[in-house]
Amino acid sequence: MRYFLGLVMAGAVLWGKPAPIIQQFNVTTIKVKRADATANMGKNFGYIRADESQESIIALRFGGYVEKLRATETYQHISKGEVIAEVYSPEVLQAKDEYLSSLKYNAIRPNPGMVQSTKERLIYLNVPMSEITAIEKTGTVGSTTTVRSPVSGYIFEKKIDKGSAFSAMQPLFRIVKLDPIWLEMRFPPEQLEALQKVDSYEIRVTGFERPLYAKRGKIYPNTNPSESTLTMRLNLSNTSGKLFPGMYAAITPIVQSKAALIVPRTAVIRKKGKWFCFKKGEYEGEYEPVEVNVVPVGNDRYEIRSGLVEGDEVVANALFMIDSDAQINGNF
């Protein structure tokens, strides 16, 4: 459907000559072109934190007292198998004495069941196998029991000191391994749908020159009420040990670019639940409303899915005036 704007005729009456629509309305047109249809989601922010699955609590199955403390500082690094304390426990000492007595009795009157029973008690109390073997070899009992770290990591919590008393199953240390490590990315709820389609992220950690990269992670099922943000958990390798909880990071979604027919948002108007562009006609000042199927790209552009082809020329501004004239001429 085509039409000439009524203002052309009015101009002819008032000034006695044609008045081109471009001069009267200062109408500008653009050609529909293929361009990058990737929406720029901008940067988000986040903080590094320890991976909860890499945390270990050290608690003993018996009560006692700390004779020597090797792990003396919070955030001290501990290796797997490293001695962290030597403790005295009346319960363990009694169990060791009973095991030694059963060994001596078994040497006179064989009773393997009794030996096994007293040995299993030591195993249940989590007495190191090296100390059990030492009893068998030396025939003596040490008064203290060695506590070794079952994992490598950093001491984030220390609940005992030299001379401290402790009870059975009381948490004594919290040791955290920092490889891998988490990055919690904060983002506004309106980005949720778009970010669920993003596979990779570029990460800039404050103090690091080179960027890091991570795959899409788990999105937490809750919103931070103080910031009105959602949180995504990204997993980072930390073999160098240079990343620590609390570090700040800027995160940029890596979006694969795609080419599509693009027009500015000012070139599209919505009428009765449908979208229209005004396509330039064959003659000066002639514009035809064309229904289009569009998808927003960012805040300032639309992707044309149907209705126009590459090279079509459409009005890029003053659409309310063009629309009014179209209605007067019955083109809608």
Short mmCIF file of C-alpha atoms in Angstrom, two decimals:
data_model
loop_
_atom_site.label_atom_id
_atom_site.label_comp_id
_atom_site.label_asym_id
_atom_site.label_seq_id
_atom_site.Cartn_x
_atom_site.Cartn_y
_atom_site.Cartn_z
CA MET A 1 0.00 0.00 0.00
CA ARG A 2 1.42 3.38 -0.99
CA TYR A 3 0.48 6.95 -0.37
CA PHE A 4 1.73 10.53 -0.64
CA LEU A 5 1.73 12.56 2.53
CA GLY A 6 -1.05 15.16 2.68
CA LEU A 7 1.46 17.84 3.57
CA VAL A 8 2.77 17.76 0.02
CA MET A 9 -0.59 18.97 -1.26
CA ALA A 10 -0.88 21.54 1.50
CA GLY A 11 2.54 22.91 0.58
CA ALA A 12 1.49 23.21 -3.02
CA VAL A 13 -1.54 25.30 -2.03
CA LEU A 14 0.33 27.62 0.33
CA TRP A 15 3.44 28.22 -1.68
CA GLY A 16 2.27 27.34 -5.17
CA LYS A 17 4.85 24.57 -5.61
CA PRO A 18 5.44 21.01 -4.34
CA ALA A 19 6.91 20.73 -0.85
CA PRO A 20 8.95 17.51 -0.54
CA ILE A 21 8.17 15.52 2.58
CA ILE A 22 11.84 15.31 3.52
CA GLN A 23 12.06 19.09 3.73
CA GLN A 24 8.84 19.50 5.72
CA PHE A 25 9.31 16.73 8.26
CA ASN A 26 13.08 16.49 8.07
CA VAL A 27 12.50 12.80 7.44
CA THR A 28 15.63 10.66 7.23
CA THR A 29 15.80 7.16 5.89
CA ILE A 30 18.23 4.30 6.28
CA LYS A 31 18.86 1.09 4.41
CA VAL A 32 18.24 -2.24 6.08
CA LYS A 33 21.65 -3.85 6.45
CA ARG A 34 23.16 -6.95 7.93
CA ALA A 35 25.03 -6.29 11.16
CA ASP A 36 26.06 -7.95 14.39
CA ALA A 37 22.85 -8.85 16.23
CA THR A 38 24.60 -9.70 19.48
CA ALA A 39 23.19 -7.79 22.43
CA ASN A 40 25.84 -6.24 24.65
CA MET A 41 25.03 -7.40 28.19
CA GLY A 42 27.91 -5.43 29.67
CA LYS A 43 30.01 -6.42 32.65
CA ASN A 44 28.88 -7.94 35.91
CA PHE A 45 30.80 -8.21 39.16
CA GLY A 46 31.51 -10.93 41.68
CA TYR A 47 33.63 -12.13 44.55
CA ILE A 48 35.77 -15.23 44.92
CA ARG A 49 34.86 -17.62 47.71
CA ALA A 50 35.87 -21.09 48.85
CA ASP A 51 34.29 -24.14 47.27
CA GLU A 52 32.08 -25.69 49.97
CA SER A 53 32.85 -29.20 48.71
CA GLN A 54 36.55 -28.59 49.42
CA GLU A 55 36.08 -27.89 53.15
CA SER A 56 37.01 -30.44 55.85
CA ILE A 57 36.26 -30.41 59.56
CA ILE A 58 38.75 -32.17 61.83
CA ALA A 59 37.21 -33.67 64.95
CA LEU A 60 38.44 -36.59 67.06
CA ARG A 61 36.43 -39.58 68.27
CA PHE A 62 37.75 -39.17 71.79
CA GLY A 63 38.24 -36.42 74.34
CA GLY A 64 41.55 -35.25 75.76
CA TYR A 65 44.12 -32.48 76.06
CA VAL A 66 46.48 -30.79 73.60
CA GLU A 67 50.11 -31.55 74.51
CA LYS A 68 51.74 -30.03 71.39
CA LEU A 69 50.19 -27.90 68.67
CA ARG A 70 51.91 -27.80 65.28
CA ALA A 71 49.14 -25.99 63.37
CA THR A 72 49.30 -22.74 65.30
CA GLU A 73 47.99 -20.06 62.92
CA THR A 74 44.80 -19.32 61.07
CA TYR A 75 45.32 -19.42 57.26
CA GLN A 76 48.44 -21.54 57.72
CA HIS A 77 48.83 -24.00 54.84
CA ILE A 78 48.76 -27.66 55.81
CA SER A 79 49.74 -30.63 53.64
CA LYS A 80 47.92 -33.95 53.68
CA GLY A 81 49.44 -36.23 56.31
CA GLU A 82 51.20 -33.39 58.12
CA VAL A 83 51.17 -33.53 61.93
CA ILE A 84 48.94 -30.79 63.30
CA ALA A 85 48.80 -31.77 66.98
CA GLU A 86 49.86 -34.30 69.62
CA VAL A 87 47.17 -35.03 72.20
CA TYR A 88 46.79 -36.97 75.42
CA SER A 89 43.59 -38.96 75.92
CA PRO A 90 42.89 -41.21 78.94
CA GLU A 91 40.44 -43.21 76.77
CA VAL A 92 42.99 -43.85 74.05
CA LEU A 93 45.75 -44.64 76.56
CA GLN A 94 43.51 -47.23 78.22
CA ALA A 95 42.68 -48.76 74.83
CA LYS A 96 46.39 -48.97 73.97
CA ASP A 97 47.17 -50.67 77.29
CA GLU A 98 44.41 -53.19 76.69
CA TYR A 99 45.77 -53.98 73.24
CA LEU A 100 49.28 -54.47 74.61
CA SER A 101 47.95 -56.74 77.35
CA SER A 102 46.04 -58.84 74.81
CA LEU A 103 49.21 -59.24 72.76
CA LYS A 104 51.13 -60.45 75.81
CA TYR A 105 48.36 -62.79 76.87
CA ASN A 106 48.04 -64.13 73.31
CA ALA A 107 51.72 -65.01 73.35
CA ILE A 108 51.11 -67.30 76.34
CA ARG A 109 47.63 -68.57 75.57
CA PRO A 110 46.63 -67.91 71.97
CA ASN A 111 43.42 -65.88 71.79
CA PRO A 112 43.29 -64.11 68.40
CA GLY A 113 39.70 -62.98 68.97
CA MET A 114 40.69 -60.93 72.01
CA VAL A 115 43.62 -59.39 70.12
CA GLN A 116 41.40 -58.47 67.19
CA SER A 117 38.74 -56.99 69.47
CA THR A 118 41.17 -54.66 71.29
CA LYS A 119 42.80 -53.68 68.01
CA GLU A 120 39.44 -52.82 66.45
CA ARG A 121 38.73 -50.50 69.37
CA LEU A 122 41.89 -48.53 68.55
CA ILE A 123 40.91 -48.45 64.89
CA TYR A 124 37.42 -47.20 65.84
CA LEU A 125 38.98 -44.40 67.89
CA ASN A 126 40.93 -43.48 64.73
CA VAL A 127 44.32 -44.05 66.32
CA PRO A 128 46.95 -43.91 63.52
CA MET A 129 47.91 -47.34 62.23
CA SER A 130 51.57 -46.40 62.67
CA GLU A 131 51.03 -46.17 66.46
CA ILE A 132 49.19 -49.51 66.55
CA THR A 133 52.05 -51.15 64.65
CA ALA A 134 54.58 -49.55 67.03
CA ILE A 135 52.85 -51.22 69.99
CA GLU A 136 53.16 -54.59 68.25
CA LYS A 137 56.84 -54.08 67.44
CA THR A 138 58.15 -52.38 70.59
CA GLY A 139 55.85 -53.78 73.22
CA THR A 140 55.43 -50.30 74.69
CA VAL A 141 52.66 -47.69 74.71
CA GLY A 142 53.14 -44.00 73.95
CA SER A 143 51.23 -41.61 76.18
CA THR A 144 50.23 -39.25 73.36
CA THR A 145 48.47 -39.71 70.05
CA THR A 146 49.45 -37.95 66.85
CA VAL A 147 46.80 -36.06 64.85
CA ARG A 148 47.50 -35.65 61.14
CA SER A 149 45.63 -33.62 58.55
CA PRO A 150 43.55 -35.81 56.22
CA VAL A 151 43.71 -33.16 53.45
CA SER A 152 45.86 -30.36 52.09
CA GLY A 153 44.58 -26.82 52.47
CA TYR A 154 44.46 -23.67 54.57
CA ILE A 155 43.34 -23.50 58.19
CA PHE A 156 40.30 -21.23 58.14
CA GLU A 157 39.25 -22.01 61.71
CA LYS A 158 41.25 -23.18 64.74
CA LYS A 159 39.33 -23.97 67.91
CA ILE A 160 42.16 -25.22 70.16
CA ASP A 161 45.47 -24.03 71.62
CA LYS A 162 48.31 -25.76 73.46
CA GLY A 163 46.93 -27.12 76.74
CA SER A 164 43.30 -26.90 75.58
CA ALA A 165 40.87 -29.61 76.61
CA PHE A 166 38.50 -30.98 73.99
CA SER A 167 35.63 -33.42 73.90
CA ALA A 168 34.82 -36.22 71.49
CA MET A 169 33.54 -35.03 68.08
CA GLN A 170 34.24 -31.38 68.91
CA PRO A 171 35.30 -29.47 65.74
CA LEU A 172 38.97 -28.55 66.18
CA PHE A 173 39.98 -27.28 62.73
CA ARG A 174 38.30 -26.26 59.49
CA ILE A 175 40.67 -26.81 56.59
CA VAL A 176 39.78 -25.46 53.15
CA LYS A 177 41.31 -26.49 49.85
CA LEU A 178 41.35 -23.57 47.38
CA ASP A 179 41.68 -25.48 44.13
CA PRO A 180 39.20 -25.38 42.49
CA ILE A 181 37.61 -22.21 43.80
CA TRP A 182 34.27 -20.48 43.27
CA LEU A 183 33.47 -17.10 41.77
CA GLU A 184 30.00 -15.82 42.64
CA MET A 185 28.81 -13.52 39.86
CA ARG A 186 26.03 -11.03 40.66
CA PHE A 187 23.63 -9.96 37.90
CA PRO A 188 20.21 -8.25 37.65
CA PRO A 189 17.13 -10.47 37.21
CA GLU A 190 16.40 -9.00 33.76
CA GLN A 191 19.59 -10.69 32.45
CA LEU A 192 18.52 -14.14 33.62
CA GLU A 193 17.08 -15.41 30.35
CA ALA A 194 19.99 -14.08 28.28
CA LEU A 195 22.71 -15.41 30.60
CA GLN A 196 21.19 -18.89 30.57
CA LYS A 197 22.16 -18.99 26.89
CA VAL A 198 25.78 -17.92 27.50
CA ASP A 199 28.34 -20.72 27.78
CA SER A 200 31.57 -18.89 28.66
CA TYR A 201 32.73 -15.87 30.66
CA GLU A 202 35.85 -13.72 30.66
CA ILE A 203 36.98 -12.82 34.17
CA ARG A 204 39.21 -9.95 35.22
CA VAL A 205 40.37 -10.32 38.82
CA THR A 206 41.69 -7.18 40.48
CA GLY A 207 45.48 -7.38 40.60
CA PHE A 208 45.79 -9.87 37.73
CA GLU A 209 46.95 -8.74 34.28
CA ARG A 210 45.70 -11.74 32.31
CA PRO A 211 42.03 -12.68 32.14
CA LEU A 212 40.63 -15.98 33.36
CA TYR A 213 37.85 -17.96 31.72
CA ALA A 214 35.03 -20.10 33.07
CA LYS A 215 32.01 -22.03 31.81
CA ARG A 216 28.43 -21.25 32.80
CA GLY A 217 27.71 -22.45 36.32
CA LYS A 218 24.82 -22.98 38.69
CA ILE A 219 22.40 -20.10 39.28
CA TYR A 220 21.35 -19.81 42.92
CA PRO A 221 17.56 -20.12 43.46
CA ASN A 222 17.32 -16.94 45.53
CA THR A 223 17.72 -13.17 45.15
CA ASN A 224 19.97 -10.94 47.24
CA PRO A 225 17.39 -8.57 48.79
CA SER A 226 19.88 -5.79 49.56
CA GLU A 227 21.09 -5.59 45.94
CA SER A 228 18.15 -7.12 44.02
CA THR A 229 20.60 -9.37 42.21
CA LEU A 230 20.82 -13.04 41.35
CA THR A 231 24.01 -15.07 41.74
CA MET A 232 25.72 -17.50 39.39
CA ARG A 233 28.50 -19.78 40.63
CA LEU A 234 31.50 -20.10 38.29
CA ASN A 235 34.22 -22.69 38.90
CA LEU A 236 37.84 -21.57 38.52
CA SER A 237 41.04 -23.57 38.48
CA ASN A 238 43.49 -22.29 41.10
CA THR A 239 46.53 -24.52 40.68
CA SER A 240 48.82 -21.52 41.15
CA GLY A 241 47.21 -20.80 44.52
CA LYS A 242 46.99 -17.08 43.78
CA LEU A 243 43.23 -16.74 44.07
CA PHE A 244 41.80 -16.21 47.55
CA PRO A 245 38.28 -15.74 48.95
CA GLY A 246 37.15 -12.12 48.97
CA MET A 247 38.91 -11.05 45.76
CA TYR A 248 36.82 -8.82 43.47
CA ALA A 249 36.30 -9.68 39.79
CA ALA A 250 34.64 -8.14 36.74
CA ILE A 251 32.90 -10.71 34.53
CA THR A 252 32.00 -10.31 30.86
CA PRO A 253 29.74 -12.84 29.09
CA ILE A 254 31.32 -14.20 25.91
CA VAL A 255 28.54 -14.14 23.33
CA GLN A 256 28.94 -15.63 19.87
CA SER A 257 28.23 -12.89 17.31
CA LYS A 258 25.65 -13.44 14.58
CA ALA A 259 24.73 -11.39 11.51
CA ALA A 260 21.12 -10.33 10.98
CA LEU A 261 19.01 -7.58 9.42
CA ILE A 262 19.19 -4.67 11.84
CA VAL A 263 17.32 -1.34 12.11
CA PRO A 264 17.41 1.28 14.87
CA ARG A 265 14.60 1.25 17.42
CA THR A 266 13.41 4.61 16.03
CA ALA A 267 12.55 2.95 12.70
CA VAL A 268 9.88 0.66 14.18
CA ILE A 269 6.43 1.56 15.50
CA ARG A 270 3.84 -0.61 17.27
CA LYS A 271 0.20 -0.47 16.13
CA LYS A 272 -2.62 -2.63 17.54
CA GLY A 273 -0.26 -5.31 18.77
CA LYS A 274 1.77 -5.42 15.54
CA TRP A 275 5.09 -3.87 14.46
CA PHE A 276 5.53 -1.69 11.37
CA CYS A 277 8.26 0.05 9.41
CA PHE A 278 7.67 2.69 6.72
CA LYS A 279 9.35 1.56 3.53
CA LYS A 280 10.40 4.20 1.00
CA GLY A 281 8.43 4.07 -2.23
CA GLU A 282 9.30 4.74 -5.85
CA TYR A 283 8.55 8.47 -5.73
CA GLU A 284 9.80 11.30 -3.52
CA GLY A 285 7.87 11.46 -0.25
CA GLU A 286 6.15 8.12 -0.81
CA TYR A 287 6.23 5.68 2.15
CA GLU A 288 4.45 2.39 2.62
CA PRO A 289 3.70 0.81 6.04
CA VAL A 290 5.08 -2.72 6.14
CA GLU A 291 4.32 -5.17 8.92
CA VAL A 292 7.50 -6.69 10.32
CA ASN A 293 8.47 -9.36 12.80
CA VAL A 294 11.13 -7.95 15.11
CA VAL A 295 13.25 -9.00 18.08
CA PRO A 296 14.95 -6.43 20.32
CA VAL A 297 18.73 -6.33 20.28
CA GLY A 298 19.97 -4.42 23.29
CA ASN A 299 18.25 -1.13 24.09
CA ASP A 300 18.54 0.67 20.76
CA ARG A 301 18.11 -1.81 17.88
CA TYR A 302 15.74 -4.37 16.42
CA GLU A 303 16.49 -7.50 14.44
CA ILE A 304 14.14 -7.86 11.45
CA ARG A 305 12.96 -11.46 11.20
CA SER A 306 10.48 -10.91 8.34
CA GLY A 307 8.77 -8.16 6.32
CA LEU A 308 11.89 -6.49 4.90
CA VAL A 309 14.95 -7.57 2.96
CA GLU A 310 18.48 -6.29 2.86
CA GLY A 311 18.71 -3.02 0.92
CA ASP A 312 15.15 -1.85 1.65
CA GLU A 313 15.06 1.81 2.67
CA VAL A 314 12.90 2.75 5.67
CA VAL A 315 12.06 5.90 7.61
CA ALA A 316 14.32 6.27 10.64
CA ASN A 317 12.63 9.14 12.51
CA ALA A 318 9.41 11.18 12.93
CA LEU A 319 7.34 8.00 12.79
CA PHE A 320 4.46 9.55 14.73
CA MET A 321 3.93 12.09 11.92
CA ILE A 322 4.20 9.45 9.22
CA ASP A 323 1.82 7.26 11.17
CA SER A 324 -0.76 10.07 11.53
CA ASP A 325 -0.69 10.74 7.82
CA ALA A 326 -1.06 7.02 7.08
CA GLN A 327 -4.21 6.90 9.20
CA ILE A 328 -5.67 9.99 7.45
CA ASN A 329 -5.07 8.32 4.10
CA GLY A 330 -6.60 5.01 5.28
CA ASN A 331 -3.43 3.01 4.91
CA PHE A 332 -3.90 1.14 8.21
#
